Amino acid sequence: RERLLKSIFYVGFLGTLDTVLRRSGQLLSTILPKALAQLLPSKMVGFLLRLCLLHLPWALWAYRGPLSEKGSTRDDRGWSDAVTRSAL
């Protein structure tokens, strides 16, 4: 359940970031004069750049980091009865 909630959070945050980047590119293309707007990459190039520079690194980080077994906050690998009974 924790991994599912983390996944939903990270996918939502990634979607928000992707939308901000996409909308800012669209806004930039409408604000710039036509001569400069033609220098901007096409929608497909923008999509591929976002995929390679945002989505793939994000997915690898999430899979190897907080969504991995080591990234889980709910496990008993560090449990010790001796420390539990300690006076400290």
PDB file of C-alpha atoms in Angstrom:
ATOM      1  CA  ARG A   1       0.000   0.000   0.000  1.00  0.00           C
ATOM      2  CA  GLU A   2       2.841   2.383   0.809  1.00  0.00           C
ATOM      3  CA  ARG A   3       4.542   1.716  -2.533  1.00  0.00           C
ATOM      4  CA  LEU A   4       1.260   2.324  -4.342  1.00  0.00           C
ATOM      5  CA  LEU A   5       0.759   5.694  -2.631  1.00  0.00           C
ATOM      6  CA  LYS A   6       4.370   6.682  -3.318  1.00  0.00           C
ATOM      7  CA  SER A   7       3.951   5.676  -6.955  1.00  0.00           C
ATOM      8  CA  ILE A   8       0.803   7.761  -7.303  1.00  0.00           C
ATOM      9  CA  PHE A   9       2.541  10.755  -5.717  1.00  0.00           C
ATOM     10  CA  TYR A  10       5.629  10.510  -7.947  1.00  0.00           C
ATOM     11  CA  VAL A  11       3.600   9.972 -11.134  1.00  0.00           C
ATOM     12  CA  GLY A  12       1.405  12.950 -10.253  1.00  0.00           C
ATOM     13  CA  PHE A  13       4.405  15.165  -9.585  1.00  0.00           C
ATOM     14  CA  LEU A  14       6.068  14.037 -12.817  1.00  0.00           C
ATOM     15  CA  GLY A  15       2.882  14.722 -14.776  1.00  0.00           C
ATOM     16  CA  THR A  16       2.671  18.208 -13.298  1.00  0.00           C
ATOM     17  CA  LEU A  17       6.287  18.949 -14.163  1.00  0.00           C
ATOM     18  CA  ASP A  18       5.817  17.622 -17.697  1.00  0.00           C
ATOM     19  CA  THR A  19       2.718  19.767 -18.178  1.00  0.00           C
ATOM     20  CA  VAL A  20       4.523  22.882 -16.974  1.00  0.00           C
ATOM     21  CA  LEU A  21       7.387  22.249 -19.405  1.00  0.00           C
ATOM     22  CA  ARG A  22       5.024  21.531 -22.308  1.00  0.00           C
ATOM     23  CA  ARG A  23       2.815  24.572 -21.656  1.00  0.00           C
ATOM     24  CA  SER A  24       5.788  26.885 -21.219  1.00  0.00           C
ATOM     25  CA  GLY A  25       7.147  25.704 -24.588  1.00  0.00           C
ATOM     26  CA  GLN A  26       3.789  26.388 -26.215  1.00  0.00           C
ATOM     27  CA  LEU A  27       3.616  29.817 -24.592  1.00  0.00           C
ATOM     28  CA  LEU A  28       7.136  30.609 -25.709  1.00  0.00           C
ATOM     29  CA  SER A  29       6.310  29.674 -29.294  1.00  0.00           C
ATOM     30  CA  THR A  30       3.287  32.019 -29.319  1.00  0.00           C
ATOM     31  CA  ILE A  31       5.126  34.935 -27.698  1.00  0.00           C
ATOM     32  CA  LEU A  32       8.205  34.854 -29.918  1.00  0.00           C
ATOM     33  CA  PRO A  33       8.138  36.428 -33.351  1.00  0.00           C
ATOM     34  CA  LYS A  34       7.530  33.984 -36.209  1.00  0.00           C
ATOM     35  CA  ALA A  35      11.164  34.085 -37.321  1.00  0.00           C
ATOM     36  CA  LEU A  36      12.394  32.990 -33.884  1.00  0.00           C
ATOM     37  CA  ALA A  37       9.506  30.558 -33.318  1.00  0.00           C
ATOM     38  CA  GLN A  38      10.578  28.547 -36.364  1.00  0.00           C
ATOM     39  CA  LEU A  39      13.929  27.888 -34.672  1.00  0.00           C
ATOM     40  CA  LEU A  40      12.194  26.036 -31.857  1.00  0.00           C
ATOM     41  CA  PRO A  41      12.071  22.242 -32.176  1.00  0.00           C
ATOM     42  CA  SER A  42       8.898  20.508 -33.323  1.00  0.00           C
ATOM     43  CA  LYS A  43       6.399  18.899 -30.959  1.00  0.00           C
ATOM     44  CA  MET A  44       7.870  15.450 -31.582  1.00  0.00           C
ATOM     45  CA  VAL A  45      11.393  16.648 -30.778  1.00  0.00           C
ATOM     46  CA  GLY A  46      10.040  18.296 -27.622  1.00  0.00           C
ATOM     47  CA  PHE A  47       8.310  15.060 -26.656  1.00  0.00           C
ATOM     48  CA  LEU A  48      11.475  13.017 -27.218  1.00  0.00           C
ATOM     49  CA  LEU A  49      13.565  15.492 -25.228  1.00  0.00           C
ATOM     50  CA  ARG A  50      11.116  15.355 -22.318  1.00  0.00           C
ATOM     51  CA  LEU A  51      11.082  11.565 -22.521  1.00  0.00           C
ATOM     52  CA  CYS A  52      14.880  11.221 -22.536  1.00  0.00           C
ATOM     53  CA  LEU A  53      15.745  14.034 -20.132  1.00  0.00           C
ATOM     54  CA  LEU A  54      12.816  13.882 -17.719  1.00  0.00           C
ATOM     55  CA  HIS A  55      10.737  10.700 -17.786  1.00  0.00           C
ATOM     56  CA  LEU A  56      13.428   8.031 -18.123  1.00  0.00           C
ATOM     57  CA  PRO A  57      15.787   9.440 -15.451  1.00  0.00           C
ATOM     58  CA  TRP A  58      12.811  10.013 -13.136  1.00  0.00           C
ATOM     59  CA  ALA A  59      11.556   6.442 -13.598  1.00  0.00           C
ATOM     60  CA  LEU A  60      15.020   4.965 -12.982  1.00  0.00           C
ATOM     61  CA  TRP A  61      15.474   7.079  -9.860  1.00  0.00           C
ATOM     62  CA  ALA A  62      12.047   6.134  -8.489  1.00  0.00           C
ATOM     63  CA  TYR A  63      12.520   2.437  -9.245  1.00  0.00           C
ATOM     64  CA  ARG A  64      15.988   2.263  -7.715  1.00  0.00           C
ATOM     65  CA  GLY A  65      15.329   4.698  -4.871  1.00  0.00           C
ATOM     66  CA  PRO A  66      12.108   5.275  -2.938  1.00  0.00           C
ATOM     67  CA  LEU A  67      10.089   2.554  -4.675  1.00  0.00           C
ATOM     68  CA  SER A  68      12.674  -0.186  -4.162  1.00  0.00           C
ATOM     69  CA  GLU A  69      12.735  -2.580  -1.207  1.00  0.00           C
ATOM     70  CA  LYS A  70      15.627  -0.606   0.308  1.00  0.00           C
ATOM     71  CA  GLY A  71      13.631   2.610   0.019  1.00  0.00           C
ATOM     72  CA  SER A  72      10.707   1.235   2.000  1.00  0.00           C
ATOM     73  CA  THR A  73      10.155   2.790   5.396  1.00  0.00           C
ATOM     74  CA  ARG A  74       8.283  -0.249   6.689  1.00  0.00           C
ATOM     75  CA  ASP A  75      10.553  -3.194   7.322  1.00  0.00           C
ATOM     76  CA  ASP A  76      12.056  -4.975  10.297  1.00  0.00           C
ATOM     77  CA  ARG A  77      15.622  -5.423   9.083  1.00  0.00           C
ATOM     78  CA  GLY A  78      16.998  -3.085  11.754  1.00  0.00           C
ATOM     79  CA  TRP A  79      14.919  -4.506  14.627  1.00  0.00           C
ATOM     80  CA  SER A  80      16.728  -5.491  17.787  1.00  0.00           C
ATOM     81  CA  ASP A  81      15.124  -6.747  21.010  1.00  0.00           C
ATOM     82  CA  ALA A  82      18.225  -5.754  22.963  1.00  0.00           C
ATOM     83  CA  VAL A  83      17.875  -2.123  21.955  1.00  0.00           C
ATOM     84  CA  THR A  84      14.165  -2.195  22.688  1.00  0.00           C
ATOM     85  CA  ARG A  85      14.823  -3.272  26.303  1.00  0.00           C
ATOM     86  CA  SER A  86      17.673  -0.784  26.720  1.00  0.00           C
ATOM     87  CA  ALA A  87      17.432   1.909  29.386  1.00  0.00           C
ATOM     88  CA  LEU A  88      18.368   4.542  26.852  1.00  0.00           C
TER      89      LEU A  88
END
